[in-house]
Amino acid sequence: ARKVSLIRAVLYMVAQCLGAICGVGFVKAFMTHPYNALGGGANFVQSGYNNGTALGAEIIGTFVLVYTVFSATDPKRSARDSHIPVLAPLPIGFAVFMVHLATIPITGTGINPARSFGAAVIADNKNVWDDQWIFWVGPFVGALLAAAYHQYILRAAAIKALGSFRSNATN
């Protein structure tokens, strides 16, 4: 959504990936039994689903999450409703919960490439690496669609409607 520069965005992505690798490494080192019992948290396409279904689930799940974040933290909305910044975590957390309910059976819920990457690096399983592209392409496409929808369709329509309302001489 062009909120940060491209260089800063890339640095954030690299830092998140390194943080995810370190985080999963610590979990594996200090909680070996639960880590192994739960498969290390690595994402992959579950049996009974194909790559297209998994990709669609990741795109839709990420779209829902990113759209909710944009809507809940929209500065135009905050100006109207001063209590919104305090309540913003509630719809975001609910969106994460709902996306997990819907996509855990399909992919284990990626919706964050760094988290999926960190678990894949530490797990180092061929099945996990075969499906890794889904957990990068899906979230990037879903986030791009959510940003475009919010910025160019919803916000543009709201600005146009506000402009026509203000220009109406009878109001």
Short mmCIF file of N, CA and C in Angstrom, two decimals:
data_model
loop_
_atom_site.label_atom_id
_atom_site.label_comp_id
_atom_site.label_asym_id
_atom_site.label_seq_id
_atom_site.Cartn_x
_atom_site.Cartn_y
_atom_site.Cartn_z
N ALA A 1 0.82 -1.19 0.00
CA ALA A 1 0.00 0.00 0.00
C ALA A 1 0.87 1.26 0.00
N ARG A 2 2.14 1.10 -0.26
CA ARG A 2 3.09 2.21 -0.35
C ARG A 2 3.19 3.00 0.96
N LYS A 3 3.07 2.31 2.07
CA LYS A 3 3.20 2.97 3.37
C LYS A 3 4.67 3.09 3.79
N VAL A 4 5.54 2.24 3.24
CA VAL A 4 6.98 2.28 3.49
C VAL A 4 7.71 2.21 2.16
N SER A 5 8.97 2.61 2.16
CA SER A 5 9.76 2.55 0.93
C SER A 5 10.05 1.10 0.55
N LEU A 6 10.41 0.89 -0.70
CA LEU A 6 10.72 -0.46 -1.18
C LEU A 6 11.91 -1.05 -0.43
N ILE A 7 12.92 -0.23 -0.18
CA ILE A 7 14.11 -0.72 0.54
C ILE A 7 13.72 -1.14 1.95
N ARG A 8 12.94 -0.33 2.63
CA ARG A 8 12.50 -0.68 3.99
C ARG A 8 11.64 -1.94 3.97
N ALA A 9 10.78 -2.08 2.98
CA ALA A 9 9.93 -3.27 2.88
C ALA A 9 10.78 -4.53 2.71
N VAL A 10 11.78 -4.47 1.84
CA VAL A 10 12.67 -5.63 1.63
C VAL A 10 13.44 -5.94 2.91
N LEU A 11 13.93 -4.91 3.60
CA LEU A 11 14.64 -5.14 4.86
C LEU A 11 13.72 -5.75 5.92
N TYR A 12 12.48 -5.31 5.97
CA TYR A 12 11.51 -5.93 6.89
C TYR A 12 11.31 -7.41 6.56
N MET A 13 11.19 -7.72 5.27
CA MET A 13 10.98 -9.12 4.86
C MET A 13 12.17 -9.99 5.24
N VAL A 14 13.38 -9.48 4.99
CA VAL A 14 14.59 -10.24 5.35
C VAL A 14 14.65 -10.44 6.87
N ALA A 15 14.38 -9.38 7.62
CA ALA A 15 14.40 -9.48 9.08
C ALA A 15 13.35 -10.46 9.58
N GLN A 16 12.15 -10.44 8.99
CA GLN A 16 11.12 -11.39 9.40
C GLN A 16 11.54 -12.83 9.10
N CYS A 17 12.14 -13.05 7.95
CA CYS A 17 12.59 -14.42 7.61
C CYS A 17 13.67 -14.90 8.57
N LEU A 18 14.64 -14.03 8.86
CA LEU A 18 15.69 -14.40 9.81
C LEU A 18 15.11 -14.63 11.21
N GLY A 19 14.18 -13.78 11.61
CA GLY A 19 13.53 -13.96 12.90
C GLY A 19 12.74 -15.26 12.98
N ALA A 20 12.08 -15.60 11.88
CA ALA A 20 11.31 -16.85 11.85
C ALA A 20 12.23 -18.06 11.95
N ILE A 21 13.34 -18.01 11.24
CA ILE A 21 14.31 -19.13 11.31
C ILE A 21 14.83 -19.26 12.73
N CYS A 22 15.21 -18.15 13.35
CA CYS A 22 15.71 -18.20 14.74
C CYS A 22 14.62 -18.68 15.70
N GLY A 23 13.41 -18.19 15.53
CA GLY A 23 12.31 -18.60 16.40
C GLY A 23 12.02 -20.08 16.33
N VAL A 24 11.93 -20.61 15.12
CA VAL A 24 11.67 -22.05 14.97
C VAL A 24 12.87 -22.85 15.47
N GLY A 25 14.09 -22.33 15.25
CA GLY A 25 15.28 -23.01 15.77
C GLY A 25 15.27 -23.11 17.28
N PHE A 26 14.87 -22.03 17.95
CA PHE A 26 14.77 -22.05 19.42
C PHE A 26 13.71 -23.04 19.88
N VAL A 27 12.57 -23.04 19.20
CA VAL A 27 11.52 -23.99 19.58
C VAL A 27 12.02 -25.42 19.43
N LYS A 28 12.70 -25.70 18.32
CA LYS A 28 13.21 -27.06 18.10
C LYS A 28 14.27 -27.42 19.15
N ALA A 29 15.11 -26.46 19.52
CA ALA A 29 16.19 -26.73 20.47
C ALA A 29 15.66 -26.94 21.89
N PHE A 30 14.68 -26.14 22.30
CA PHE A 30 14.23 -26.19 23.69
C PHE A 30 12.96 -27.00 23.91
N MET A 31 12.22 -27.28 22.85
CA MET A 31 10.98 -28.05 22.98
C MET A 31 10.96 -29.15 21.92
N THR A 32 11.99 -29.97 21.92
CA THR A 32 12.18 -30.97 20.87
C THR A 32 11.01 -31.92 20.74
N HIS A 33 10.51 -32.44 21.84
CA HIS A 33 9.41 -33.41 21.75
C HIS A 33 8.15 -32.80 21.15
N PRO A 34 7.65 -31.66 21.66
CA PRO A 34 6.46 -31.07 21.02
C PRO A 34 6.72 -30.67 19.56
N TYR A 35 7.92 -30.17 19.29
CA TYR A 35 8.27 -29.79 17.91
C TYR A 35 8.13 -30.99 16.98
N ASN A 36 8.72 -32.11 17.37
CA ASN A 36 8.66 -33.31 16.53
C ASN A 36 7.26 -33.89 16.47
N ALA A 37 6.54 -33.87 17.60
CA ALA A 37 5.19 -34.44 17.64
C ALA A 37 4.22 -33.67 16.75
N LEU A 38 4.45 -32.37 16.60
CA LEU A 38 3.54 -31.53 15.82
C LEU A 38 4.08 -31.22 14.43
N GLY A 39 5.13 -31.91 14.02
CA GLY A 39 5.66 -31.73 12.66
C GLY A 39 6.43 -30.45 12.44
N GLY A 40 6.79 -29.76 13.49
CA GLY A 40 7.61 -28.56 13.36
C GLY A 40 6.89 -27.33 12.87
N GLY A 41 5.61 -27.42 12.67
CA GLY A 41 4.85 -26.25 12.24
C GLY A 41 5.04 -25.88 10.78
N ALA A 42 5.65 -26.74 10.01
CA ALA A 42 5.88 -26.44 8.59
C ALA A 42 4.58 -26.59 7.80
N ASN A 43 4.40 -25.69 6.86
CA ASN A 43 3.20 -25.72 6.02
C ASN A 43 3.43 -26.59 4.79
N PHE A 44 2.40 -27.32 4.41
CA PHE A 44 2.39 -28.08 3.17
C PHE A 44 0.95 -28.35 2.80
N VAL A 45 0.75 -28.74 1.54
CA VAL A 45 -0.61 -29.04 1.07
C VAL A 45 -1.02 -30.38 1.68
N GLN A 46 -2.11 -30.37 2.42
CA GLN A 46 -2.58 -31.58 3.09
C GLN A 46 -3.13 -32.58 2.06
N SER A 47 -3.08 -33.84 2.42
CA SER A 47 -3.60 -34.85 1.51
C SER A 47 -5.09 -34.63 1.28
N GLY A 48 -5.52 -34.88 0.07
CA GLY A 48 -6.91 -34.65 -0.30
C GLY A 48 -7.13 -33.30 -0.97
N TYR A 49 -6.10 -32.46 -0.98
CA TYR A 49 -6.19 -31.14 -1.61
C TYR A 49 -5.10 -31.02 -2.67
N ASN A 50 -5.36 -30.22 -3.69
CA ASN A 50 -4.34 -30.02 -4.71
C ASN A 50 -3.71 -28.63 -4.55
N ASN A 51 -2.68 -28.36 -5.34
CA ASN A 51 -1.96 -27.09 -5.24
C ASN A 51 -2.85 -25.89 -5.56
N GLY A 52 -3.76 -26.04 -6.50
CA GLY A 52 -4.66 -24.94 -6.86
C GLY A 52 -5.57 -24.56 -5.70
N THR A 53 -6.11 -25.55 -5.02
CA THR A 53 -6.96 -25.30 -3.87
C THR A 53 -6.16 -24.64 -2.75
N ALA A 54 -4.95 -25.14 -2.53
CA ALA A 54 -4.09 -24.57 -1.49
C ALA A 54 -3.71 -23.12 -1.82
N LEU A 55 -3.37 -22.87 -3.07
CA LEU A 55 -3.03 -21.51 -3.48
C LEU A 55 -4.23 -20.58 -3.31
N GLY A 56 -5.40 -21.04 -3.72
CA GLY A 56 -6.61 -20.24 -3.54
C GLY A 56 -6.89 -19.96 -2.08
N ALA A 57 -6.71 -20.95 -1.23
CA ALA A 57 -6.93 -20.76 0.21
C ALA A 57 -5.97 -19.72 0.78
N GLU A 58 -4.72 -19.76 0.37
CA GLU A 58 -3.74 -18.79 0.86
C GLU A 58 -4.04 -17.39 0.33
N ILE A 59 -4.45 -17.29 -0.92
CA ILE A 59 -4.80 -15.98 -1.49
C ILE A 59 -6.00 -15.38 -0.74
N ILE A 60 -7.05 -16.16 -0.60
CA ILE A 60 -8.27 -15.67 0.06
C ILE A 60 -8.00 -15.37 1.54
N GLY A 61 -7.29 -16.26 2.22
CA GLY A 61 -6.98 -16.04 3.63
C GLY A 61 -6.17 -14.78 3.86
N THR A 62 -5.16 -14.56 3.02
CA THR A 62 -4.34 -13.36 3.17
C THR A 62 -5.13 -12.12 2.79
N PHE A 63 -5.98 -12.22 1.76
CA PHE A 63 -6.83 -11.09 1.38
C PHE A 63 -7.70 -10.68 2.56
N VAL A 64 -8.33 -11.63 3.21
CA VAL A 64 -9.21 -11.33 4.35
C VAL A 64 -8.42 -10.64 5.46
N LEU A 65 -7.24 -11.17 5.78
CA LEU A 65 -6.44 -10.59 6.85
C LEU A 65 -5.97 -9.18 6.49
N VAL A 66 -5.39 -9.00 5.32
CA VAL A 66 -4.84 -7.69 4.95
C VAL A 66 -5.95 -6.66 4.78
N TYR A 67 -7.06 -7.06 4.17
CA TYR A 67 -8.18 -6.13 4.04
C TYR A 67 -8.68 -5.69 5.42
N THR A 68 -8.76 -6.62 6.35
CA THR A 68 -9.20 -6.29 7.70
C THR A 68 -8.23 -5.32 8.37
N VAL A 69 -6.93 -5.54 8.19
CA VAL A 69 -5.93 -4.64 8.76
C VAL A 69 -6.09 -3.24 8.17
N PHE A 70 -6.21 -3.15 6.84
CA PHE A 70 -6.38 -1.84 6.21
C PHE A 70 -7.65 -1.15 6.69
N SER A 71 -8.72 -1.88 6.78
CA SER A 71 -9.99 -1.28 7.20
C SER A 71 -9.97 -0.85 8.66
N ALA A 72 -9.39 -1.69 9.51
CA ALA A 72 -9.38 -1.40 10.94
C ALA A 72 -8.43 -0.26 11.29
N THR A 73 -7.42 -0.04 10.47
CA THR A 73 -6.43 0.99 10.78
C THR A 73 -6.48 2.16 9.81
N ASP A 74 -7.54 2.27 9.04
CA ASP A 74 -7.68 3.35 8.06
C ASP A 74 -7.68 4.70 8.77
N PRO A 75 -6.73 5.59 8.44
CA PRO A 75 -6.68 6.88 9.12
C PRO A 75 -7.93 7.74 8.90
N LYS A 76 -8.59 7.60 7.76
CA LYS A 76 -9.82 8.35 7.52
C LYS A 76 -10.91 7.89 8.49
N ARG A 77 -10.94 6.61 8.76
CA ARG A 77 -11.93 6.08 9.69
C ARG A 77 -11.60 6.54 11.11
N SER A 78 -10.34 6.56 11.46
CA SER A 78 -9.94 6.97 12.80
C SER A 78 -10.33 8.41 13.10
N ALA A 79 -10.29 9.26 12.08
CA ALA A 79 -10.67 10.66 12.29
C ALA A 79 -12.14 10.77 12.65
N ARG A 80 -12.98 9.95 12.04
CA ARG A 80 -14.42 9.97 12.32
C ARG A 80 -14.74 9.32 13.66
N ASP A 81 -14.10 8.19 13.91
CA ASP A 81 -14.43 7.39 15.09
C ASP A 81 -13.19 7.30 15.98
N SER A 82 -13.07 8.16 16.95
CA SER A 82 -11.85 8.26 17.74
C SER A 82 -11.54 7.00 18.54
N HIS A 83 -12.50 6.13 18.79
CA HIS A 83 -12.27 4.91 19.56
C HIS A 83 -11.73 3.77 18.71
N ILE A 84 -11.69 3.91 17.39
CA ILE A 84 -11.29 2.82 16.51
C ILE A 84 -9.86 2.34 16.74
N PRO A 85 -8.84 3.20 16.91
CA PRO A 85 -7.49 2.66 17.11
C PRO A 85 -7.38 1.73 18.31
N VAL A 86 -8.15 1.98 19.33
CA VAL A 86 -8.12 1.13 20.52
C VAL A 86 -8.73 -0.23 20.21
N LEU A 87 -9.76 -0.25 19.38
CA LEU A 87 -10.46 -1.49 19.07
C LEU A 87 -9.91 -2.22 17.85
N ALA A 88 -8.96 -1.65 17.12
CA ALA A 88 -8.44 -2.26 15.89
C ALA A 88 -7.94 -3.69 16.08
N PRO A 89 -7.26 -4.04 17.18
CA PRO A 89 -6.80 -5.42 17.33
C PRO A 89 -7.92 -6.46 17.35
N LEU A 90 -9.12 -6.07 17.76
CA LEU A 90 -10.21 -7.05 17.84
C LEU A 90 -10.60 -7.59 16.47
N PRO A 91 -10.93 -6.78 15.48
CA PRO A 91 -11.27 -7.36 14.18
C PRO A 91 -10.08 -8.04 13.51
N ILE A 92 -8.87 -7.53 13.75
CA ILE A 92 -7.69 -8.17 13.15
C ILE A 92 -7.49 -9.56 13.75
N GLY A 93 -7.57 -9.66 15.06
CA GLY A 93 -7.45 -10.96 15.71
C GLY A 93 -8.55 -11.92 15.30
N PHE A 94 -9.77 -11.40 15.16
CA PHE A 94 -10.88 -12.24 14.72
C PHE A 94 -10.65 -12.72 13.29
N ALA A 95 -10.11 -11.86 12.43
CA ALA A 95 -9.81 -12.27 11.05
C ALA A 95 -8.76 -13.37 11.02
N VAL A 96 -7.72 -13.24 11.84
CA VAL A 96 -6.69 -14.28 11.92
C VAL A 96 -7.32 -15.60 12.37
N PHE A 97 -8.17 -15.53 13.39
CA PHE A 97 -8.85 -16.72 13.91
C PHE A 97 -9.69 -17.39 12.83
N MET A 98 -10.50 -16.61 12.12
CA MET A 98 -11.38 -17.16 11.09
C MET A 98 -10.58 -17.76 9.92
N VAL A 99 -9.52 -17.08 9.52
CA VAL A 99 -8.68 -17.60 8.43
C VAL A 99 -8.04 -18.91 8.85
N HIS A 100 -7.60 -19.00 10.10
CA HIS A 100 -7.02 -20.26 10.57
C HIS A 100 -8.07 -21.38 10.57
N LEU A 101 -9.28 -21.09 11.03
CA LEU A 101 -10.32 -22.11 11.01
C LEU A 101 -10.56 -22.65 9.60
N ALA A 102 -10.52 -21.76 8.63
CA ALA A 102 -10.82 -22.14 7.25
C ALA A 102 -9.65 -22.83 6.56
N THR A 103 -8.41 -22.44 6.86
CA THR A 103 -7.28 -22.93 6.05
C THR A 103 -6.37 -23.95 6.73
N ILE A 104 -6.49 -24.14 8.02
CA ILE A 104 -5.64 -25.16 8.67
C ILE A 104 -5.83 -26.54 8.03
N PRO A 105 -7.06 -26.96 7.73
CA PRO A 105 -7.20 -28.29 7.11
C PRO A 105 -6.60 -28.39 5.71
N ILE A 106 -6.40 -27.27 5.03
CA ILE A 106 -5.92 -27.29 3.65
C ILE A 106 -4.40 -27.16 3.58
N THR A 107 -3.85 -26.14 4.28
CA THR A 107 -2.42 -25.85 4.16
C THR A 107 -1.71 -25.74 5.50
N GLY A 108 -2.42 -25.79 6.59
CA GLY A 108 -1.82 -25.50 7.88
C GLY A 108 -1.76 -24.01 8.15
N THR A 109 -2.29 -23.21 7.29
CA THR A 109 -2.38 -21.75 7.35
C THR A 109 -1.01 -21.08 7.30
N GLY A 110 -0.69 -20.60 6.12
CA GLY A 110 0.54 -19.82 5.95
C GLY A 110 0.28 -18.36 6.26
N ILE A 111 -0.36 -17.67 5.37
CA ILE A 111 -0.70 -16.24 5.37
C ILE A 111 0.43 -15.31 5.78
N ASN A 112 1.61 -15.84 6.02
CA ASN A 112 2.82 -15.04 6.29
C ASN A 112 4.00 -15.82 5.72
N PRO A 113 4.57 -15.38 4.60
CA PRO A 113 5.67 -16.12 3.99
C PRO A 113 6.86 -16.33 4.93
N ALA A 114 7.16 -15.37 5.77
CA ALA A 114 8.31 -15.50 6.66
C ALA A 114 8.10 -16.66 7.65
N ARG A 115 6.90 -16.76 8.20
CA ARG A 115 6.63 -17.86 9.14
C ARG A 115 6.74 -19.21 8.46
N SER A 116 6.20 -19.30 7.25
CA SER A 116 6.26 -20.56 6.50
C SER A 116 7.71 -20.88 6.14
N PHE A 117 8.46 -19.87 5.75
CA PHE A 117 9.86 -20.06 5.36
C PHE A 117 10.71 -20.52 6.55
N GLY A 118 10.55 -19.87 7.70
CA GLY A 118 11.33 -20.25 8.88
C GLY A 118 11.10 -21.70 9.28
N ALA A 119 9.85 -22.12 9.27
CA ALA A 119 9.54 -23.52 9.61
C ALA A 119 10.09 -24.48 8.56
N ALA A 120 10.06 -24.08 7.29
CA ALA A 120 10.58 -24.94 6.22
C ALA A 120 12.09 -25.09 6.31
N VAL A 121 12.79 -24.01 6.63
CA VAL A 121 14.25 -24.07 6.74
C VAL A 121 14.66 -25.03 7.85
N ILE A 122 14.04 -24.93 8.99
CA ILE A 122 14.41 -25.78 10.12
C ILE A 122 13.94 -27.23 9.90
N ALA A 123 12.76 -27.42 9.32
CA ALA A 123 12.25 -28.78 9.08
C ALA A 123 13.06 -29.47 7.99
N ASP A 124 13.43 -28.75 6.94
CA ASP A 124 14.20 -29.25 5.81
C ASP A 124 13.66 -30.59 5.29
N ASN A 125 12.38 -30.57 4.92
CA ASN A 125 11.68 -31.74 4.43
C ASN A 125 11.33 -31.51 2.97
N LYS A 126 11.56 -32.49 2.10
CA LYS A 126 11.30 -32.32 0.67
C LYS A 126 9.85 -31.93 0.39
N ASN A 127 8.90 -32.56 1.05
CA ASN A 127 7.49 -32.24 0.85
C ASN A 127 7.19 -30.78 1.17
N VAL A 128 7.80 -30.28 2.23
CA VAL A 128 7.61 -28.89 2.64
C VAL A 128 8.19 -27.95 1.58
N TRP A 129 9.38 -28.26 1.06
CA TRP A 129 10.00 -27.39 0.05
C TRP A 129 9.27 -27.45 -1.27
N ASP A 130 8.68 -28.59 -1.61
CA ASP A 130 7.93 -28.69 -2.86
C ASP A 130 6.74 -27.72 -2.88
N ASP A 131 6.13 -27.52 -1.73
CA ASP A 131 4.95 -26.66 -1.63
C ASP A 131 5.26 -25.23 -1.21
N GLN A 132 6.52 -24.90 -0.93
CA GLN A 132 6.87 -23.59 -0.38
C GLN A 132 6.44 -22.42 -1.26
N TRP A 133 6.45 -22.60 -2.57
CA TRP A 133 6.06 -21.51 -3.47
C TRP A 133 4.64 -21.03 -3.19
N ILE A 134 3.76 -21.94 -2.78
CA ILE A 134 2.37 -21.60 -2.49
C ILE A 134 2.30 -20.58 -1.36
N PHE A 135 3.21 -20.71 -0.38
CA PHE A 135 3.18 -19.87 0.80
C PHE A 135 3.90 -18.54 0.60
N TRP A 136 4.41 -18.33 -0.61
CA TRP A 136 4.94 -17.02 -1.01
C TRP A 136 4.01 -16.37 -2.02
N VAL A 137 3.64 -17.11 -3.04
CA VAL A 137 2.78 -16.54 -4.09
C VAL A 137 1.40 -16.19 -3.52
N GLY A 138 0.80 -17.10 -2.78
CA GLY A 138 -0.54 -16.87 -2.23
C GLY A 138 -0.64 -15.61 -1.38
N PRO A 139 0.21 -15.47 -0.34
CA PRO A 139 0.14 -14.26 0.47
C PRO A 139 0.47 -12.98 -0.30
N PHE A 140 1.42 -13.02 -1.21
CA PHE A 140 1.73 -11.80 -1.96
C PHE A 140 0.57 -11.41 -2.87
N VAL A 141 -0.04 -12.37 -3.54
CA VAL A 141 -1.18 -12.05 -4.41
C VAL A 141 -2.37 -11.58 -3.56
N GLY A 142 -2.66 -12.28 -2.48
CA GLY A 142 -3.78 -11.89 -1.61
C GLY A 142 -3.59 -10.50 -1.03
N ALA A 143 -2.39 -10.20 -0.58
CA ALA A 143 -2.11 -8.87 -0.01
C ALA A 143 -2.20 -7.79 -1.09
N LEU A 144 -1.69 -8.08 -2.28
CA LEU A 144 -1.77 -7.11 -3.38
C LEU A 144 -3.22 -6.83 -3.75
N LEU A 145 -4.03 -7.87 -3.84
CA LEU A 145 -5.44 -7.68 -4.15
C LEU A 145 -6.16 -6.88 -3.07
N ALA A 146 -5.87 -7.17 -1.81
CA ALA A 146 -6.52 -6.45 -0.70
C ALA A 146 -6.11 -4.98 -0.70
N ALA A 147 -4.83 -4.72 -0.94
CA ALA A 147 -4.36 -3.33 -0.97
C ALA A 147 -5.00 -2.58 -2.13
N ALA A 148 -5.03 -3.21 -3.29
CA ALA A 148 -5.63 -2.56 -4.46
C ALA A 148 -7.12 -2.33 -4.24
N TYR A 149 -7.82 -3.30 -3.72
CA TYR A 149 -9.25 -3.17 -3.47
C TYR A 149 -9.52 -2.03 -2.49
N HIS A 150 -8.79 -2.02 -1.40
CA HIS A 150 -9.02 -0.99 -0.39
C HIS A 150 -8.64 0.39 -0.90
N GLN A 151 -7.48 0.51 -1.54
CA GLN A 151 -6.97 1.82 -1.95
C GLN A 151 -7.69 2.38 -3.17
N TYR A 152 -7.88 1.54 -4.19
CA TYR A 152 -8.36 2.05 -5.47
C TYR A 152 -9.85 1.89 -5.70
N ILE A 153 -10.48 1.00 -4.97
CA ILE A 153 -11.92 0.81 -5.17
C ILE A 153 -12.69 1.43 -4.01
N LEU A 154 -12.44 0.99 -2.81
CA LEU A 154 -13.20 1.52 -1.67
C LEU A 154 -12.84 2.96 -1.36
N ARG A 155 -11.56 3.26 -1.20
CA ARG A 155 -11.16 4.63 -0.85
C ARG A 155 -11.46 5.59 -1.99
N ALA A 156 -11.25 5.17 -3.23
CA ALA A 156 -11.52 6.05 -4.38
C ALA A 156 -13.01 6.35 -4.47
N ALA A 157 -13.84 5.34 -4.24
CA ALA A 157 -15.29 5.54 -4.29
C ALA A 157 -15.73 6.47 -3.15
N ALA A 158 -15.12 6.30 -1.98
CA ALA A 158 -15.47 7.15 -0.85
C ALA A 158 -15.06 8.60 -1.11
N ILE A 159 -13.89 8.80 -1.68
CA ILE A 159 -13.42 10.15 -1.98
C ILE A 159 -14.31 10.80 -3.04
N LYS A 160 -14.67 10.02 -4.07
CA LYS A 160 -15.53 10.55 -5.13
C LYS A 160 -16.90 10.92 -4.55
N ALA A 161 -17.46 10.07 -3.72
CA ALA A 161 -18.77 10.34 -3.12
C ALA A 161 -18.71 11.57 -2.22
N LEU A 162 -17.66 11.69 -1.45
CA LEU A 162 -17.51 12.84 -0.58
C LEU A 162 -17.38 14.12 -1.40
N GLY A 163 -16.61 14.04 -2.50
CA GLY A 163 -16.44 15.21 -3.36
C GLY A 163 -17.75 15.64 -3.98
N SER A 164 -18.57 14.72 -4.44
CA SER A 164 -19.85 15.09 -5.04
C SER A 164 -20.82 15.60 -3.99
N PHE A 165 -20.72 15.10 -2.77
CA PHE A 165 -21.57 15.58 -1.68
C PHE A 165 -21.23 17.02 -1.34
N ARG A 166 -19.94 17.32 -1.28
CA ARG A 166 -19.50 18.67 -0.93
C ARG A 166 -19.81 19.68 -2.03
N SER A 167 -19.78 19.23 -3.28
CA SER A 167 -20.00 20.16 -4.38
C SER A 167 -21.48 20.43 -4.64
N ASN A 168 -22.35 19.67 -4.02
CA ASN A 168 -23.78 19.84 -4.19
C ASN A 168 -24.22 21.13 -3.47
N ALA A 169 -24.72 22.09 -4.21
CA ALA A 169 -25.06 23.42 -3.64
C ALA A 169 -26.26 23.36 -2.71
N THR A 170 -27.10 22.33 -2.81
CA THR A 170 -28.30 22.28 -1.97
C THR A 170 -27.99 21.81 -0.56
N ASN A 171 -26.83 21.26 -0.33
CA ASN A 171 -26.48 20.76 1.01
C ASN A 171 -25.90 21.85 1.80
#
